[in-house]
Structures are given as C-alpha cells and as structure tokens.
Tab-separated table of C-alpha atoms in Angstrom:
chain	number	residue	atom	x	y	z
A	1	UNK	CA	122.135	112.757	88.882
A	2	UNK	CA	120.644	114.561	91.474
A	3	UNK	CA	120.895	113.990	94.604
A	4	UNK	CA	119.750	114.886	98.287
A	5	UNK	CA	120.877	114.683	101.444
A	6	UNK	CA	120.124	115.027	105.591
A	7	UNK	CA	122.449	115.408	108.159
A	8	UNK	CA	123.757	112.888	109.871
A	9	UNK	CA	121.895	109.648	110.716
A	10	UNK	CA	120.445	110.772	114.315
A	11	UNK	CA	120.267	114.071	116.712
A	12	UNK	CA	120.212	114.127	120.152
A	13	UNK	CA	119.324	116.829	122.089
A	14	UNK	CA	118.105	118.520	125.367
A	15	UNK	CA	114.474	119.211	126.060
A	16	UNK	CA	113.939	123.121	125.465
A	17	UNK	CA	117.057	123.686	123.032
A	18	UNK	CA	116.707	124.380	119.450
A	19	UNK	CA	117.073	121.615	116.872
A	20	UNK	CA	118.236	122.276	113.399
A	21	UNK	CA	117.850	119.513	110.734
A	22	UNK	CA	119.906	120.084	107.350
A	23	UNK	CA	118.644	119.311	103.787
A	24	UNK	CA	121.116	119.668	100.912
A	25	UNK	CA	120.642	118.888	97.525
A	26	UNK	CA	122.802	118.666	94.195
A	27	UNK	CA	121.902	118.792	90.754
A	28	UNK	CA	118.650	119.907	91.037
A	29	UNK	CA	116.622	123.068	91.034
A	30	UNK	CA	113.579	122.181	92.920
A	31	UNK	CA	110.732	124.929	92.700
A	32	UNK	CA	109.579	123.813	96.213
A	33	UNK	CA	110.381	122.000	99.174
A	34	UNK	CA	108.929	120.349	101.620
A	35	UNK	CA	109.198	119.043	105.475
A	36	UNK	CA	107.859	115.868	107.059
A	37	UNK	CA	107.696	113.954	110.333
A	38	UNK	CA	107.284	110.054	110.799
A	39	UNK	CA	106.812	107.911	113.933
A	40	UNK	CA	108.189	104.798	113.960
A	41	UNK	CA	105.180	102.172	112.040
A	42	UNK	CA	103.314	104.982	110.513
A	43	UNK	CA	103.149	106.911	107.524
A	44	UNK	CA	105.086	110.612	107.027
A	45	UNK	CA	102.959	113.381	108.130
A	46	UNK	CA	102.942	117.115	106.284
A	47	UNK	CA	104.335	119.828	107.984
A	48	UNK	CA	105.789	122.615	105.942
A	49	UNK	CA	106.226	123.440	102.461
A	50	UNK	CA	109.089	126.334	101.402
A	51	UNK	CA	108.856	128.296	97.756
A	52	UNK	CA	112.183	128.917	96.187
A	53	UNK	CA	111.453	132.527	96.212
A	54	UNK	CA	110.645	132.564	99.804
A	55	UNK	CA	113.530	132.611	102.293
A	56	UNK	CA	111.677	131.704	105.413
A	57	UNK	CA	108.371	130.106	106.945
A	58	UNK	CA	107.817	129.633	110.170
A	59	UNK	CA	104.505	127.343	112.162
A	60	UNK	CA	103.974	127.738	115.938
A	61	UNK	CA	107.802	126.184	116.716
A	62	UNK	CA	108.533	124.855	113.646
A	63	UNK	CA	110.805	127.242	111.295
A	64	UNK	CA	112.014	126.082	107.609
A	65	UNK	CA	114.682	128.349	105.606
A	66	UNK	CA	115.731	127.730	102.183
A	67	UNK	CA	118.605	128.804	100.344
A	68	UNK	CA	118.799	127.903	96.683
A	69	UNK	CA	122.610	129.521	96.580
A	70	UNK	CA	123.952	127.324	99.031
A	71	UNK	CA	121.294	124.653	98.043
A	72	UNK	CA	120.360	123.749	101.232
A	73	UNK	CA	116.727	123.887	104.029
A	74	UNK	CA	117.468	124.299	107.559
A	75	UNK	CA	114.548	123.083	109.975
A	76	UNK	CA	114.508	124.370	113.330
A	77	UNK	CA	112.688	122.953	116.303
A	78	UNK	CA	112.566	125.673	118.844
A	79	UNK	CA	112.025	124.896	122.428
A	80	UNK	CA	111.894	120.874	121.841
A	81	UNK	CA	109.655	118.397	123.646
A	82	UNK	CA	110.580	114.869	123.819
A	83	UNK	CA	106.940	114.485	122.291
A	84	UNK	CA	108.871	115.800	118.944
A	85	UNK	CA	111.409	112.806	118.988
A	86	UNK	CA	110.887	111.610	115.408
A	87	UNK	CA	111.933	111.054	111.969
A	88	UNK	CA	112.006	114.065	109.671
A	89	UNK	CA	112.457	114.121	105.787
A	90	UNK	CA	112.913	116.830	103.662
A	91	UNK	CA	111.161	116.565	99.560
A	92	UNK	CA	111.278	118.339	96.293
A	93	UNK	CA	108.163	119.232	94.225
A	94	UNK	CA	108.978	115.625	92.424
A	95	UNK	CA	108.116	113.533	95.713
A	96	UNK	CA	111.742	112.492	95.807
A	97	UNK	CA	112.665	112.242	99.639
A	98	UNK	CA	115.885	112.649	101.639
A	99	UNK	CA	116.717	109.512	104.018
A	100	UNK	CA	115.781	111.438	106.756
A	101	UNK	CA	117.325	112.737	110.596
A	102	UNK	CA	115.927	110.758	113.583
A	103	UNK	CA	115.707	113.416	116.400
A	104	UNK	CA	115.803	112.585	119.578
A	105	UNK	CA	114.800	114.963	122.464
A	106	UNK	CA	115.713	114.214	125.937
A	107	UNK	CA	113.905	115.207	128.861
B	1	UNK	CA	87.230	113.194	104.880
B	2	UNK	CA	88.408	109.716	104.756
B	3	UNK	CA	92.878	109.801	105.088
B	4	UNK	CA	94.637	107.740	102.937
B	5	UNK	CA	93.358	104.139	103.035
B	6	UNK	CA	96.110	101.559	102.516
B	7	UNK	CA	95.399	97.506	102.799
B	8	UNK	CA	96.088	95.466	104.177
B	9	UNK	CA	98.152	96.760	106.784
B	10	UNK	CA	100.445	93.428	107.442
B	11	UNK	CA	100.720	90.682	104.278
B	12	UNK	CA	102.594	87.552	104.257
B	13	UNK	CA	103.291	85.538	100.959
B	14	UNK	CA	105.564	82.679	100.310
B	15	UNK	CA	108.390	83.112	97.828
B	16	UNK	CA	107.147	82.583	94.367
B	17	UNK	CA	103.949	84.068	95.206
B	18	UNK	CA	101.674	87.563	94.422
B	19	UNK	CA	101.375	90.856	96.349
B	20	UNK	CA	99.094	92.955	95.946
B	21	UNK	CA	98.827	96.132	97.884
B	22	UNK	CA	95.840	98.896	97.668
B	23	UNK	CA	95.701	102.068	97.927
B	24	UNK	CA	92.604	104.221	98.098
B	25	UNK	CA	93.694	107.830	97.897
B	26	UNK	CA	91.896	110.511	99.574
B	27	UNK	CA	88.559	111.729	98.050
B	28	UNK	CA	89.045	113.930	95.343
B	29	UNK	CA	92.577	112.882	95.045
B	30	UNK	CA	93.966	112.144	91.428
B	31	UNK	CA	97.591	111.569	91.898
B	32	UNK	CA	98.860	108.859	93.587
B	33	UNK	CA	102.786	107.897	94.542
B	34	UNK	CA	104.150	104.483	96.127
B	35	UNK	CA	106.926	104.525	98.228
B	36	UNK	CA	109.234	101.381	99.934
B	37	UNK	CA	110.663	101.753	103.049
B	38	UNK	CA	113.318	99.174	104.417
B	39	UNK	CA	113.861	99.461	108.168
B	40	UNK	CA	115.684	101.985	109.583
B	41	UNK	CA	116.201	103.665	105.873
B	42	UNK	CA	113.944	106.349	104.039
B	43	UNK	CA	111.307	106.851	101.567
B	44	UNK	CA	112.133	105.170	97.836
B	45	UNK	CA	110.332	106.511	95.161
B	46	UNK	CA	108.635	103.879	92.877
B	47	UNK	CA	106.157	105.197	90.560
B	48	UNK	CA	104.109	108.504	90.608
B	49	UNK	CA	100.386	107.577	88.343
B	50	UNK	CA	97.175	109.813	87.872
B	51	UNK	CA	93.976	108.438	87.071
B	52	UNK	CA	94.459	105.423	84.659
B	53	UNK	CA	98.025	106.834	83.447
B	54	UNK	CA	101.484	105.927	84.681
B	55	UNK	CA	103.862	109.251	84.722
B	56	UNK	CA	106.992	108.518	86.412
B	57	UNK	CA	107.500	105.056	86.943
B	58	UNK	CA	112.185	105.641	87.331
B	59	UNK	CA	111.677	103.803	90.629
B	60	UNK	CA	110.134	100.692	89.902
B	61	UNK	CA	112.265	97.593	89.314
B	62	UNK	CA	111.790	95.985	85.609
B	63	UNK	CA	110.194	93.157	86.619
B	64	UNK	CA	108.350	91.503	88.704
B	65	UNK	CA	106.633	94.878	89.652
B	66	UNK	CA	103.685	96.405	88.538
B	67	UNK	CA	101.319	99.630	89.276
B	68	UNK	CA	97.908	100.540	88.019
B	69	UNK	CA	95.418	103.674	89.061
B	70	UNK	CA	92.004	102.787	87.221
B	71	UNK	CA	89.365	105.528	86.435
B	72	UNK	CA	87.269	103.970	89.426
B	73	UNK	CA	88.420	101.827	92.318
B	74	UNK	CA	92.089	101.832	94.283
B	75	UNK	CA	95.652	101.881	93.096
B	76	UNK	CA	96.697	98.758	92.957
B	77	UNK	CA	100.622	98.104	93.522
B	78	UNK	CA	101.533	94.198	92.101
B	79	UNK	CA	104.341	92.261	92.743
B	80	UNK	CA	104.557	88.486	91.178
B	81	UNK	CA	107.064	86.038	92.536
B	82	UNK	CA	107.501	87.544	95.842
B	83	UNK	CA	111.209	87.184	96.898
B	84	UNK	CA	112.700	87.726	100.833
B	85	UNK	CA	113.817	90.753	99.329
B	86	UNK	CA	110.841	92.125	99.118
B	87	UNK	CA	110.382	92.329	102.427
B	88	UNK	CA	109.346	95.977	102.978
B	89	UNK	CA	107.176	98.185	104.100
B	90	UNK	CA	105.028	100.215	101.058
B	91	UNK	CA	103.338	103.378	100.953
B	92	UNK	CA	101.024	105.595	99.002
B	93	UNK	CA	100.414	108.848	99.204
B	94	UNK	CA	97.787	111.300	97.399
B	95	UNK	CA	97.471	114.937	96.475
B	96	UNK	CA	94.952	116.515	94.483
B	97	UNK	CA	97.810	118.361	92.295
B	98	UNK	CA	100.551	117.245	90.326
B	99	UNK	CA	104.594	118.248	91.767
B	100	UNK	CA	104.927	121.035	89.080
B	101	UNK	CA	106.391	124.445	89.597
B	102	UNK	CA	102.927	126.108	88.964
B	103	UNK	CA	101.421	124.143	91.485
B	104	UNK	CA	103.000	122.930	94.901
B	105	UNK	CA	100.700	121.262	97.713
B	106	UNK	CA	101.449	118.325	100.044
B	107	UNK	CA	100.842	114.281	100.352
B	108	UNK	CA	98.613	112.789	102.490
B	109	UNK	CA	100.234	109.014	102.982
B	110	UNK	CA	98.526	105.986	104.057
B	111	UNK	CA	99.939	103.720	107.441
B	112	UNK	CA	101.904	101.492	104.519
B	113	UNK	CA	101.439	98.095	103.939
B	114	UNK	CA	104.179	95.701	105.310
B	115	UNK	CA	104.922	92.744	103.450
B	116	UNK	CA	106.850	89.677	104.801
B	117	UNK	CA	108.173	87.192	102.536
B	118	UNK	CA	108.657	83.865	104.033
C-alpha cells in the first residue's frame, strides 16, 4: 500500500540557519505534491505545490525540490524566524497527508 | 471571499449520542475532503465528496459514520453513537478542482471542529 513519510517527529534549530524537512513516499507515483504549515488549534495553510516534472520551486524563503527517482520532497526554510516554528505536512494530488515535522526555531 | 466555514468550532456529546459537523466550503468550491486529527498526530483522510456524490470514502470507518455534500447547503459529516474515541478534532477542506493529474490546485481548510465525548 502506499505509503508516506516525514522526518523525524520534531526539528530544532537556530534562528537564521536553513531548515530542511523530508517527504518520502512508497508505492505511489503522485503527479503532484504539495507543502503545508499548521499552528497549533488551526487548520493547515497552503504553501507550495511541486509538478513531477519540475525539479524545483522556490517562494520568498521557502524552497521545495522533488525527486521522483529517489521518491522523496525536500523543504527548505532559509534564514528561519522563530515566527516559522510550526507544523509542516507534505500531500499527494489524492489529499493523502504525511504526519508531519514540528519545527522549532530558536531565537 | 468567505474561507472555509466549519461549525461549530467546539462540540460536546455524551456517549451514545449524534455529531454532526458542517462544513461550508468556499464559494465556488465543489469538492470537499474531511480530515481527523488526534493530538499531537497528522491529518487522516476520511472521505473526499463533490456536489451530492461520495468519491473516495477508504477513510471512513463502516459504521457509525456518515458524510453527505447536497446540491445546496453544507457538507454535513455524521457520527451516531458518539464513543470517547471519537474524541478528535475534524476538518474540511475545499478546492474548486478535483486531485487528478490534469489538474493540481490546493485546499483551503476550515479551523476544524473539535469534538469531546464525555
């Protein structure tokens, strides 16, 4: 069945370095994929969406790859706030969602 | 433009009883997903319905559970005989497109409805 996953349970970094956020997925060959953030009591909130036949996007600091050989999205956080401490979850075209990464970002 | 309206935001029902959770999608909207959400744990997927048609309901438990998207008015997601287990928080979410290859947008979601089950 397939089957997707994000790293680790939580991240902790330093204000101003990069985070990067792993998605991996088996058994499945999504034609899309997307990124979201939620805040803890409220619903997730859009923030990127990756074609398979697009290797990179990037908005303002945020930065999604995708590699359907490895089967895998990197998200990248560049120069992190603590205003970006949050959970993120990664989804296929089929509105299935990973369990998501809680990032924290330490002043 | 309206977001996602869920209600109510907080419900409590006593075992044995009905839920029923709304969702009114955003305008112009025609496909509508429900989500649960136990603390501390991600999105589930429960059923994915367009106007007055169920497509993907994998996610839904056989019984006790329910979901309906009528031509007019909200999505309605129903759960008789409330257990503690049910204790979760629920969300919709809306997008004017379906998930398919030919077609890739994003969901708007609502604030979720949390249900306690005394």
């Amino acid at each position: 069945s397939q089957k997707i996953e994000q790293n680790s349970e939580a991240l902790n970094i330093q204000e101003g370095k990069t985070a990067t956020l792993t998605c991996n997925y088996t058994n499945y060959s999504p034609a899309y994929l997307q990124w979201y953030r939620q805040d803890p009591g409220r619903g997730p909130v859009f923030l990127l969406l990756i074609r398979e036949n697009e290797k990179e996007k990037r908005k303002e600091r945020l930065k999604v790859t995708f590699d359907t050989t490895l089967k895998q999205s990197l998200f990248h956080i560049t120069a992190s706030q603590p205003a970006d401490s949050a959970t993120y979850l990664c989804a296929f075209n089929d509105m299935r969602f990973g369990a998501g990464t809680r990032l924290t970002v330490k002043p | 433009n309206a977001g996602v309206m869920q209600n109510p935001r907080h419900l409590v029902r006593r075992r044995g009883q009905e839920a029923r959770l709304r969702c009114s999608p955003m305008k112009g909207h025609s496909h509508v997903y429900w989500y649960r959400q136990l603390p501390e744990e991600g999105l589930k997927f429960m059923v994915y319905l367009q106007k007055e048609n169920i497509i993907d309901e994998s996610g839904m438990p056989k019984e006790r559970f329910s979901a309906e998207f009528p031509k007019e008015g909200p999505s309605i997601l129903r759960i008789q005989q409330v257990v503690r287990g049910d204790s979760a928080a629920y969300f919709c979410a809306s997008s004017p497109r379906d998930g398919g290859a030919a077609m890739n947008t994003e969901a708007f979601f609502g604030q979720g409805t949390r249900l306690t089950v005394v």
